[in-house]
CSV table of C-alpha atoms and ligand atoms in Angstrom, one decimal:
chain,number,residue,atom,x,y,z
A,1,UNK,CA,26.5,-20.7,0.4
A,2,UNK,CA,24.3,-17.9,1.6
A,3,UNK,CA,27.0,-15.3,2.2
A,4,UNK,CA,24.7,-12.4,1.3
A,5,UNK,CA,21.9,-13.5,3.6
A,6,UNK,CA,21.8,-12.0,7.0
A,7,UNK,CA,21.8,-15.0,9.4
A,8,UNK,CA,22.7,-12.8,12.3
A,9,UNK,CA,19.5,-10.7,11.8
A,10,UNK,CA,17.6,-13.9,11.4
A,11,UNK,CA,18.8,-15.3,14.8
A,12,UNK,CA,18.2,-11.9,16.4
A,13,UNK,CA,14.5,-12.4,15.8
A,14,UNK,CA,14.7,-15.1,18.5
A,15,UNK,CA,16.1,-12.5,20.9
A,16,UNK,CA,13.0,-10.3,20.7
A,17,UNK,CA,11.6,-10.7,24.2
A,18,UNK,CA,7.9,-11.0,23.4
A,19,UNK,CA,8.4,-13.3,20.4
A,20,UNK,CA,10.8,-15.5,22.4
A,21,UNK,CA,8.3,-15.7,25.2
A,22,UNK,CA,5.6,-16.7,22.8
A,23,UNK,CA,7.7,-19.4,21.2
A,24,UNK,CA,8.8,-20.8,24.6
A,25,UNK,CA,5.2,-21.2,25.6
A,26,UNK,CA,4.0,-22.6,22.3
A,27,UNK,CA,6.8,-25.2,22.0
A,28,UNK,CA,7.1,-28.4,24.0
A,29,UNK,CA,4.7,-31.0,25.4
A,30,UNK,CA,4.5,-32.5,21.9
A,31,UNK,CA,3.8,-29.3,20.0
A,32,UNK,CA,6.0,-27.2,17.8
A,33,UNK,CA,5.7,-23.6,16.7
A,34,UNK,CA,8.0,-21.7,14.3
A,35,UNK,CA,8.4,-18.3,12.8
A,36,UNK,CA,7.3,-18.4,9.1
A,37,UNK,CA,7.0,-16.5,5.9
A,38,UNK,CA,7.7,-12.8,5.5
A,39,UNK,CA,9.5,-12.4,8.8
A,40,UNK,CA,12.1,-15.0,8.0
A,41,UNK,CA,12.5,-13.8,4.4
A,42,UNK,CA,12.9,-10.1,5.4
A,43,UNK,CA,15.3,-10.9,8.3
A,44,UNK,CA,17.5,-12.9,6.0
A,45,UNK,CA,17.5,-9.9,3.6
A,46,UNK,CA,18.5,-7.6,6.4
A,47,UNK,CA,15.2,-5.7,6.0
A,48,UNK,CA,13.1,-4.5,8.8
A,49,UNK,CA,10.7,-7.1,10.2
A,50,UNK,CA,7.5,-5.5,11.4
A,51,UNK,CA,5.1,-8.4,11.4
A,52,UNK,CA,5.8,-11.8,12.7
A,53,UNK,CA,3.7,-14.8,11.7
A,54,UNK,CA,4.0,-18.2,13.3
A,55,UNK,CA,2.9,-21.7,12.3
A,56,UNK,CA,2.1,-24.3,14.9
A,57,UNK,CA,1.1,-27.9,15.2
A,58,UNK,CA,-1.6,-26.9,17.6
A,59,UNK,CA,-5.3,-26.4,16.6
A,60,UNK,CA,-6.8,-23.0,17.5
A,61,UNK,CA,-8.5,-24.3,20.6
A,62,UNK,CA,-5.2,-25.6,22.0
A,63,UNK,CA,-3.5,-22.4,21.1
A,64,UNK,CA,-6.1,-20.3,23.0
A,65,UNK,CA,-5.7,-22.6,26.0
A,66,UNK,CA,-2.0,-22.3,26.1
A,67,UNK,CA,-2.1,-18.6,25.5
A,68,UNK,CA,-4.4,-17.9,28.4
A,69,UNK,CA,-2.6,-20.3,30.8
A,70,UNK,CA,0.5,-18.2,30.1
A,71,UNK,CA,-1.4,-14.9,30.6
A,72,UNK,CA,-1.4,-13.9,27.0
A,73,UNK,CA,-4.5,-12.3,25.4
A,74,UNK,CA,-5.7,-14.0,22.3
A,75,UNK,CA,-8.1,-12.8,19.6
A,76,UNK,CA,-9.8,-15.2,17.2
A,77,UNK,CA,-8.9,-13.1,14.1
A,78,UNK,CA,-9.3,-15.8,11.5
A,79,UNK,CA,-10.2,-18.8,13.5
A,80,UNK,CA,-11.9,-20.6,10.6
A,81,UNK,CA,-8.6,-20.5,8.7
A,82,UNK,CA,-6.8,-21.6,11.8
A,83,UNK,CA,-5.4,-18.2,12.8
A,84,UNK,CA,-5.5,-16.5,16.1
A,85,UNK,CA,-3.7,-13.3,17.2
A,86,UNK,CA,-1.7,-13.7,20.4
A,87,UNK,CA,-0.8,-10.5,22.2
A,88,UNK,CA,2.3,-10.8,24.3
A,89,UNK,CA,3.1,-7.7,26.4
A,90,UNK,CA,1.3,-5.5,23.9
A,91,UNK,CA,2.9,-7.0,20.8
A,92,UNK,CA,0.5,-9.0,18.5
A,93,UNK,CA,1.5,-12.2,16.6
A,94,UNK,CA,-0.5,-14.1,14.2
A,95,UNK,CA,-0.3,-17.8,14.9
A,96,UNK,CA,-1.8,-20.2,12.4
A,97,UNK,CA,-2.3,-23.9,12.4
A,98,UNK,CA,-0.5,-25.9,9.8
A,99,UNK,CA,-2.6,-26.5,6.7
A,100,UNK,CA,-3.0,-28.7,3.7
A,101,UNK,CA,-5.0,-27.7,0.6
A,102,UNK,CA,-7.7,-30.3,0.0
A,103,UNK,CA,-9.6,-28.5,-2.8
A,104,UNK,CA,-8.6,-25.6,-5.0
A,105,UNK,CA,-10.8,-23.6,-7.4
A,106,UNK,CA,-8.6,-20.8,-8.8
A,107,UNK,CA,-9.6,-18.6,-5.9
A,108,UNK,CA,-9.5,-19.6,-2.3
A,109,UNK,CA,-8.5,-23.1,-1.3
A,110,UNK,CA,-10.4,-25.4,1.0
A,111,UNK,CA,-7.9,-26.3,3.7
A,112,UNK,CA,-7.6,-29.0,6.4
A,113,UNK,CA,-5.4,-28.5,9.4
A,114,UNK,CA,-2.4,-30.8,9.7
A,115,UNK,CA,0.8,-31.3,11.7
A,116,UNK,CA,3.3,-31.3,8.8
A,117,UNK,CA,5.5,-28.3,8.3
A,118,UNK,CA,6.7,-29.6,4.9
A,119,UNK,CA,3.1,-29.8,3.5
A,120,UNK,CA,2.4,-26.3,4.8
A,121,UNK,CA,5.5,-24.9,3.1
A,122,UNK,CA,4.6,-26.6,-0.2
A,123,UNK,CA,1.2,-25.0,-0.4
A,124,UNK,CA,2.7,-21.5,-0.1
A,125,UNK,CA,3.3,-19.5,-3.3
A,126,UNK,CA,7.0,-18.7,-3.7
A,127,UNK,CA,10.1,-20.5,-2.4
A,128,UNK,CA,11.3,-17.3,-0.7
A,129,UNK,CA,8.0,-17.2,1.3
A,130,UNK,CA,8.2,-20.8,2.5
A,131,UNK,CA,11.1,-20.6,5.0
A,132,UNK,CA,10.6,-21.2,8.7
A,133,UNK,CA,12.7,-20.7,11.8
A,134,UNK,CA,12.6,-22.9,14.9
A,135,UNK,CA,13.0,-21.7,18.5
A,136,UNK,CA,16.4,-23.4,18.5
A,137,UNK,CA,17.6,-21.3,15.6
A,138,UNK,CA,17.3,-24.0,12.9
A,139,UNK,CA,16.3,-22.6,9.5
A,140,UNK,CA,14.0,-25.0,7.6
A,141,UNK,CA,14.1,-24.7,3.9
A,142,UNK,CA,12.1,-27.4,2.0
A,143,UNK,CA,11.8,-25.6,-1.3
A,144,UNK,CA,15.3,-24.1,-1.9
A,145,UNK,CA,14.0,-20.8,-0.8
A,146,UNK,CA,17.4,-19.6,0.7
A,147,UNK,CA,19.1,-20.1,-2.7
A,148,UNK,CA,16.4,-18.1,-4.5
A,149,UNK,CA,16.5,-15.5,-1.8
A,150,UNK,CA,20.3,-15.2,-2.2
A,151,UNK,CA,19.9,-15.0,-6.0
A,152,UNK,CA,17.1,-12.4,-5.5
A,153,UNK,CA,14.8,-14.6,-7.5
A,154,UNK,CA,11.0,-15.1,-7.1
A,155,UNK,CA,10.1,-18.6,-8.1
A,156,UNK,CA,6.9,-20.5,-7.7
A,157,UNK,CA,7.0,-23.6,-5.6
A,158,UNK,CA,6.4,-26.6,-7.9
A,159,UNK,CA,4.9,-26.2,-11.4
A,160,UNK,CA,4.0,-22.5,-12.0
A,161,UNK,CA,1.0,-23.3,-14.3
A,162,UNK,CA,-0.5,-25.7,-11.7
A,163,UNK,CA,0.1,-23.3,-8.8
A,164,UNK,CA,-1.5,-20.4,-10.7
A,165,UNK,CA,-4.5,-22.5,-11.5
A,166,UNK,CA,-5.0,-23.2,-7.9
A,167,UNK,CA,-5.2,-19.5,-7.2
A,168,UNK,CA,-5.0,-17.0,-10.0
A,169,UNK,CA,-4.1,-14.2,-7.5
A,170,UNK,CA,-0.6,-15.7,-7.5
A,171,UNK,CA,-0.1,-14.0,-10.8
A,172,UNK,CA,-0.4,-10.6,-9.1
A,173,UNK,CA,1.6,-11.8,-6.2
A,174,UNK,CA,4.4,-13.0,-8.6
A,175,UNK,CA,4.8,-9.5,-10.0
A,176,UNK,CA,4.4,-7.9,-6.6
A,177,UNK,CA,7.1,-10.0,-4.9
A,178,UNK,CA,9.3,-9.7,-7.9
A,179,UNK,CA,9.0,-5.9,-7.8
A,180,UNK,CA,9.8,-5.9,-4.1
A,181,UNK,CA,12.5,-8.5,-3.7
A,182,UNK,CA,14.0,-9.6,-7.0
A,183,UNK,CA,16.9,-8.4,-9.0
A,184,UNK,CA,17.1,-8.8,-12.8
A,185,UNK,CA,14.3,-10.1,-15.0
A,186,UNK,CA,11.4,-12.1,-13.7
A,187,UNK,CA,11.8,-15.8,-13.4
A,188,UNK,CA,11.2,-17.1,-17.0
A,189,UNK,CA,8.9,-20.0,-16.0
A,190,UNK,CA,6.8,-17.8,-13.7
A,191,UNK,CA,6.5,-15.1,-16.3
A,192,UNK,CA,5.5,-17.5,-19.1
A,193,UNK,CA,3.0,-19.3,-16.9
A,194,UNK,CA,1.5,-15.9,-15.7
A,195,UNK,CA,1.1,-14.8,-19.3
A,196,UNK,CA,-0.5,-18.1,-20.4
A,197,UNK,CA,-2.9,-18.2,-17.4
A,198,UNK,CA,-3.7,-14.4,-17.6
A,199,UNK,CA,-7.4,-15.0,-18.4
A,200,UNK,CA,-7.9,-16.5,-14.9
A,201,UNK,CA,-7.5,-13.1,-13.2
A,202,UNK,CA,-11.0,-12.4,-14.4
A,203,UNK,CA,-12.5,-14.8,-11.8
A,204,UNK,CA,-10.9,-13.0,-8.9
A,205,UNK,CA,-12.7,-10.5,-6.7
A,206,UNK,CA,-11.7,-6.9,-7.5
A,207,UNK,CA,-10.8,-6.3,-3.8
A,208,UNK,CA,-8.0,-9.0,-4.0
A,209,UNK,CA,-6.6,-7.6,-7.2
A,210,UNK,CA,-6.7,-4.1,-5.8
A,211,UNK,CA,-4.9,-5.1,-2.7
A,212,UNK,CA,-2.0,-6.7,-4.7
A,213,UNK,CA,-1.9,-4.0,-7.3
A,214,UNK,CA,-1.6,-1.2,-4.8
A,215,UNK,CA,1.2,-3.0,-3.0
A,216,UNK,CA,2.9,-3.5,-6.3
A,217,UNK,CA,2.7,0.2,-7.1
A,218,UNK,CA,4.8,1.0,-4.0
A,219,UNK,CA,7.3,-1.8,-4.4
A,220,UNK,CA,11.0,-1.0,-4.9
A,221,UNK,CA,11.0,-1.9,-8.6
A,222,UNK,CA,7.5,-0.9,-9.4
A,223,UNK,CA,8.4,1.0,-12.5
A,224,UNK,CA,10.3,-1.7,-14.2
A,225,UNK,CA,7.8,-4.3,-13.2
A,226,UNK,CA,4.9,-2.3,-14.6
A,227,UNK,CA,6.8,-2.2,-17.8
A,228,UNK,CA,6.9,-5.9,-17.8
A,229,UNK,CA,3.2,-6.1,-17.0
A,230,UNK,CA,2.6,-3.7,-19.9
A,231,UNK,CA,4.8,-5.7,-22.3
A,232,UNK,CA,2.8,-8.9,-21.5
A,233,UNK,CA,-0.6,-7.4,-21.9
A,234,UNK,CA,-1.6,-7.2,-18.2
A,235,UNK,CA,-1.6,-3.5,-17.6
A,236,UNK,CA,-4.4,-2.3,-19.8
A,237,UNK,CA,-6.6,-5.0,-18.2
A,238,UNK,CA,-5.5,-4.1,-14.7
A,239,UNK,CA,-6.2,-0.4,-15.2
A,240,UNK,CA,-9.0,-0.8,-17.7
A,241,UNK,CA,-7.3,2.0,-19.5
A,242,UNK,CA,-4.1,3.7,-20.5
A,243,UNK,CA,-0.9,4.1,-18.4
A,244,UNK,CA,1.3,7.2,-18.0
A,245,UNK,CA,4.8,5.9,-17.4
A,246,UNK,CA,6.5,9.3,-17.4
A,247,UNK,CA,4.3,10.6,-14.6
A,248,UNK,CA,4.6,7.4,-12.6
A,249,UNK,CA,8.4,7.5,-12.9
A,250,UNK,CA,8.6,11.0,-11.7
A,251,UNK,CA,6.2,10.3,-8.8
A,252,UNK,CA,8.3,7.2,-7.9
A,253,UNK,CA,11.5,9.3,-8.0
A,254,UNK,CA,10.1,12.0,-5.7
A,255,UNK,CA,8.2,9.9,-3.1
A,256,UNK,CA,10.7,7.1,-2.7
A,257,UNK,CA,11.0,7.4,1.0
A,258,UNK,CA,7.3,7.5,1.7
A,259,UNK,CA,5.3,6.2,-1.3
A,260,UNK,CA,1.6,6.5,-1.1
A,261,UNK,CA,-0.3,3.8,-3.1
A,262,UNK,CA,-3.2,6.0,-4.2
A,263,UNK,CA,-1.0,8.8,-5.5
A,264,UNK,CA,1.1,6.4,-7.4
A,265,UNK,CA,-2.1,5.0,-8.9
A,266,UNK,CA,-3.2,8.6,-9.8
A,267,UNK,CA,0.1,9.3,-11.5
A,268,UNK,CA,-0.1,6.1,-13.5
A,269,UNK,CA,-3.7,5.9,-14.5
A,270,UNK,CA,-5.6,9.1,-13.9
A,271,UNK,CA,-5.6,11.7,-16.7
A,272,UNK,CA,-9.1,13.0,-16.6
A,273,UNK,CA,-11.8,12.8,-13.9
A,274,UNK,CA,-13.6,10.0,-15.7
A,275,UNK,CA,-10.5,7.8,-15.0
A,276,UNK,CA,-11.0,8.3,-11.3
A,277,UNK,CA,-14.6,7.1,-11.6
A,278,UNK,CA,-13.6,4.1,-13.7
A,279,UNK,CA,-10.8,3.2,-11.3
A,280,UNK,CA,-13.2,3.2,-8.4
A,281,UNK,CA,-15.6,0.8,-10.1
A,282,UNK,CA,-12.8,-1.4,-11.6
A,283,UNK,CA,-10.8,-1.7,-8.4
A,284,UNK,CA,-13.6,-1.2,-5.8
A,285,UNK,CA,-11.8,1.8,-4.3
A,286,UNK,CA,-13.0,3.3,-1.1
A,287,UNK,CA,-14.8,6.7,-1.1
A,288,UNK,CA,-11.7,8.3,0.3
A,289,UNK,CA,-9.4,6.8,-2.4
A,290,UNK,CA,-11.8,7.9,-5.1
A,291,UNK,CA,-12.0,11.4,-3.7
A,292,UNK,CA,-8.3,11.7,-3.9
A,293,UNK,CA,-8.1,10.5,-7.5
A,294,UNK,CA,-10.9,12.9,-8.5
A,295,UNK,CA,-9.2,15.8,-6.7
A,296,UNK,CA,-6.0,14.9,-8.5
A,297,UNK,CA,-7.7,14.9,-11.9
A,298,UNK,CA,-9.4,18.2,-11.3
A,299,UNK,CA,-6.2,20.0,-10.2
A,300,UNK,CA,-4.3,18.3,-13.1
A,301,UNK,CA,-6.9,19.7,-15.6
A,302,UNK,CA,-6.5,23.2,-14.1
A,303,UNK,CA,-2.8,23.1,-14.2
A,304,UNK,CA,-2.4,21.7,-17.6
A,305,UNK,CA,-4.3,24.6,-19.1
A,306,UNK,CA,-2.6,27.2,-17.1
A,307,UNK,CA,-0.6,29.7,-19.2
A,308,UNK,CA,1.2,31.6,-16.5
A,309,UNK,CA,4.2,30.0,-14.7
A,310,UNK,CA,3.5,28.8,-11.2
A,311,UNK,CA,5.2,31.1,-8.7
A,312,UNK,CA,5.2,31.2,-4.9
A,313,UNK,CA,1.9,33.2,-4.8
A,314,UNK,CA,0.2,30.8,-7.1
A,315,UNK,CA,1.3,27.9,-4.8
A,316,UNK,CA,-0.1,29.7,-1.8
A,317,UNK,CA,-3.5,29.8,-3.5
A,318,UNK,CA,-3.3,26.3,-4.8
A,319,UNK,CA,-2.3,24.8,-1.5
A,320,UNK,CA,-5.2,26.6,0.1
A,321,UNK,CA,-7.7,25.5,-2.4
A,322,UNK,CA,-6.6,21.9,-3.1
A,323,UNK,CA,-4.5,20.9,0.0
A,324,UNK,CA,-0.8,20.2,0.3
A,325,UNK,CA,-1.2,16.5,-0.4
A,326,UNK,CA,-3.0,16.8,-3.7
A,327,UNK,CA,-0.9,19.6,-5.0
A,328,UNK,CA,2.3,17.8,-4.1
A,329,UNK,CA,1.1,14.7,-5.9
A,330,UNK,CA,0.2,16.5,-9.1
A,331,UNK,CA,3.4,18.6,-9.2
A,332,UNK,CA,5.5,15.4,-8.6
A,333,UNK,CA,3.7,13.8,-11.5
A,334,UNK,CA,3.8,16.6,-14.0
A,335,UNK,CA,7.0,18.4,-12.9
A,336,UNK,CA,9.2,18.6,-16.0
A,337,UNK,CA,6.3,18.5,-18.5
A,338,UNK,CA,6.1,21.6,-20.8
A,339,UNK,CA,3.1,22.9,-18.9
A,340,UNK,CA,2.6,24.0,-16.2
A,341,UNK,CA,5.9,25.9,-15.9
A,342,UNK,CA,6.9,25.5,-12.3
A,343,UNK,CA,9.2,28.1,-10.8
A,344,UNK,CA,12.0,27.0,-8.5
A,345,UNK,CA,10.5,29.3,-5.9
A,346,UNK,CA,7.2,27.5,-6.3
A,347,UNK,CA,8.8,24.2,-5.3
A,348,UNK,CA,10.5,25.9,-2.3
A,349,UNK,CA,7.2,27.4,-1.3
A,350,UNK,CA,5.5,24.0,-1.6
A,351,UNK,CA,8.2,22.5,0.6
A,352,UNK,CA,7.6,25.0,3.3
A,353,UNK,CA,3.9,24.1,3.4
A,354,UNK,CA,4.7,20.4,3.3
A,355,UNK,CA,7.1,20.6,6.2
A,356,UNK,CA,4.6,22.7,8.2
A,357,UNK,CA,7.0,25.6,8.3
A,358,UNK,CA,4.4,27.8,6.6
A,359,UNK,CA,0.8,27.1,7.8
A,360,UNK,CA,-1.7,26.5,5.0
A,361,UNK,CA,-4.0,29.6,5.0
A,362,UNK,CA,-7.5,29.1,6.5
A,363,UNK,CA,-10.4,31.1,5.1
A,364,UNK,CA,-11.1,33.6,7.9
A,365,UNK,CA,-14.9,34.2,7.5
A,366,UNK,CA,-17.8,32.1,8.8
A,367,UNK,CA,-21.5,32.2,8.2
A,368,UNK,CA,-21.8,33.4,11.8
A,369,UNK,CA,-19.8,36.6,10.9
A,370,UNK,CA,-22.5,37.5,8.4
A,371,UNK,CA,-25.4,36.6,10.6
A,372,UNK,CA,-23.9,38.8,13.4
A,373,UNK,CA,-24.0,41.6,10.9
A,374,UNK,CA,-27.7,41.2,10.3
A,375,UNK,CA,-27.8,39.0,7.2
A,376,UNK,CA,-30.7,36.6,7.7
A,377,UNK,CA,-29.9,32.8,7.9
A,378,UNK,CA,-30.6,31.1,4.5
A,379,UNK,CA,-29.0,30.4,1.1
A,380,UNK,CA,-27.8,34.0,0.7
A,381,UNK,CA,-25.2,33.3,3.4
A,382,UNK,CA,-23.7,30.5,1.4
A,383,UNK,CA,-23.6,32.6,-1.8
A,384,UNK,CA,-21.9,35.5,-0.1
A,385,UNK,CA,-19.4,33.2,1.6
A,386,UNK,CA,-18.6,31.5,-1.8
A,387,UNK,CA,-18.0,35.0,-3.3
A,388,UNK,CA,-15.9,36.1,-0.4
A,389,UNK,CA,-13.8,32.9,-0.7
A,390,UNK,CA,-13.1,33.5,-4.4
A,391,UNK,CA,-12.1,37.1,-3.7
A,392,UNK,CA,-9.9,36.0,-0.8
A,393,UNK,CA,-8.2,33.4,-3.0
A,394,UNK,CA,-7.6,35.9,-5.8
A,395,UNK,CA,-6.2,38.4,-3.3
A,396,UNK,CA,-3.6,36.0,-1.9
A,397,UNK,CA,-5.3,34.2,1.0
A,398,UNK,CA,-4.4,36.8,3.6
A,399,UNK,CA,-5.1,35.7,7.1
A,400,UNK,CA,-4.4,38.8,9.2
A,401,UNK,CA,-7.3,40.3,11.1
A,402,UNK,CA,-7.4,43.6,9.3
A,403,UNK,CA,-7.8,41.8,5.9
A,404,UNK,CA,-10.5,39.6,7.2
A,405,UNK,CA,-12.4,42.6,8.5
A,406,UNK,CA,-11.9,44.4,5.2
A,407,UNK,CA,-13.2,41.4,3.3
A,408,UNK,CA,-16.3,41.2,5.5
A,409,UNK,CA,-17.1,44.9,5.0
A,410,UNK,CA,-16.8,44.6,1.2
A,411,UNK,CA,-19.1,41.7,1.2
A,412,UNK,CA,-21.7,43.5,3.3
A,413,UNK,CA,-21.4,46.5,1.0
A,414,UNK,CA,-22.6,44.3,-1.9
A,415,UNK,CA,-25.8,43.2,-0.1
B,501,LIG,P1,4.4,-8.9,3.3
B,501,LIG,O1,5.5,-8.4,4.2
B,501,LIG,O2,4.4,-8.3,2.0
B,501,LIG,O3,3.1,-8.9,4.0
B,501,LIG,P2,4.2,-11.7,3.5
B,501,LIG,O4,5.2,-12.8,3.1
B,501,LIG,O5,3.8,-11.6,4.9
B,501,LIG,O6,4.8,-10.4,3.0
B,501,LIG,P3,1.4,-12.0,2.8
B,501,LIG,O7,0.7,-11.6,1.6
B,501,LIG,O8,1.1,-11.3,4.1
B,501,LIG,O9,3.0,-11.8,2.5
B,501,LIG,O10,1.2,-13.6,3.0
B,501,LIG,C1,1.8,-14.3,4.1
B,501,LIG,C2,2.3,-15.6,3.6
B,501,LIG,O11,1.3,-16.5,3.2
B,501,LIG,C3,3.2,-15.6,2.4
B,501,LIG,O12,4.6,-15.4,2.7
B,501,LIG,C4,3.0,-16.9,1.6
B,501,LIG,O13,3.8,-17.9,2.1
B,501,LIG,C5,1.5,-17.2,2.1
B,501,LIG,N1,0.5,-16.8,1.0
B,501,LIG,C6,-0.2,-15.7,1.0
B,501,LIG,N2,-1.1,-15.7,0.0
B,501,LIG,C7,-0.9,-16.8,-0.7
B,501,LIG,C8,-1.5,-17.4,-1.9
B,501,LIG,N3,-2.4,-16.7,-2.6
B,501,LIG,N4,-1.0,-18.6,-2.3
B,501,LIG,C9,-0.1,-19.2,-1.6
B,501,LIG,N5,0.5,-18.7,-0.5
B,501,LIG,C10,0.1,-17.5,0.0
B,502,LIG,MG1,2.2,-10.2,5.5
């Protein structure tokens, strides 16, 4: 039945020495431990498995005891949720006690620990996320997850409306997992329920939304899925503003091997600097993320009003002033728009900086150079350096010693 699922890759999980060792120690004497969730799903899809989560009949105390008896280190990463991280020969595994939801409120459920793998599977979100694998190689599938995985379909476990009302974040997760794992259109029942329950997203914390949104933006079918989100009235709410699909599409085409969530967000949602500020508040972005969006917006504004085509010399200056990362992001997003006009040589030059073949020029003067020549410490130093920097940029960011010396002399002559 599951001819396009990779059962060999699934079983080869059990041959990973550290994982096998963990499962051997955590099975037996009346207890059972299995590999669950994303690792099983991804192995069956033949995708790389980087994180392995396990479920166990044991409670955290018993896990810690067994781990230490076997010489494994354990860290109580989420002990109140029943999770500890066990480190076997340097490799960490999250091991979680089986759980049952006893109370839900649209956000985070109150859980009890149990001993039933079926109940634990049924409280998970999607059928493809509820598979588990035993140490003996047995695949457990209580929700028809393998069939959905084979059909590349993301489907809620049970009634989609009810499952969303338990935790509205599942709407975001529905689109995120669809974008990453599904083929074709979103599951009709899931889509309809998500639309009908949309209002519930408002009770979630911004951090949880941000986490899922940023993951969605780098998923394989992000572009198509964002179109679905737009078509169902989600996107304006999620971004608190407009979306630029053209730029997002170009960004996604150019960074496919190494997508960076924040640049994808920039391409999609940042048109002016105010957008960066609004995104920070709306999604509780970190300072670093906000800085990147703001830098993107400033460079974008500069380039959109540029009349001259961008050539290799202009790239040298821009890379120096704005950094390779920001410049690459903006050019990926606006490349192909009527302005700025980007020369082929400009792209080649950018590629040389990106690959590190050409070093990004570093401004050669320091305050100390001016002090050494008798300029007293104080605000004047900063002013002179700023002037020198502008002159240096305009003259092509030369980094040889003679040019630096010449620049210093010219600045001193102005004092
Ligand atoms: P990824 O590789 O993207 O991390 P994952 O399957 O590990 O995929 P996580 O978001 O890390 O996804 O969640 C781990 C597992 O926990 C999921 O596979 C799912 O079974 C369950 N899960 C996580 N969040 C929820 C939720 N809000 N509601 C129900 N189940 C959830
Ligand atoms: Mg995970």
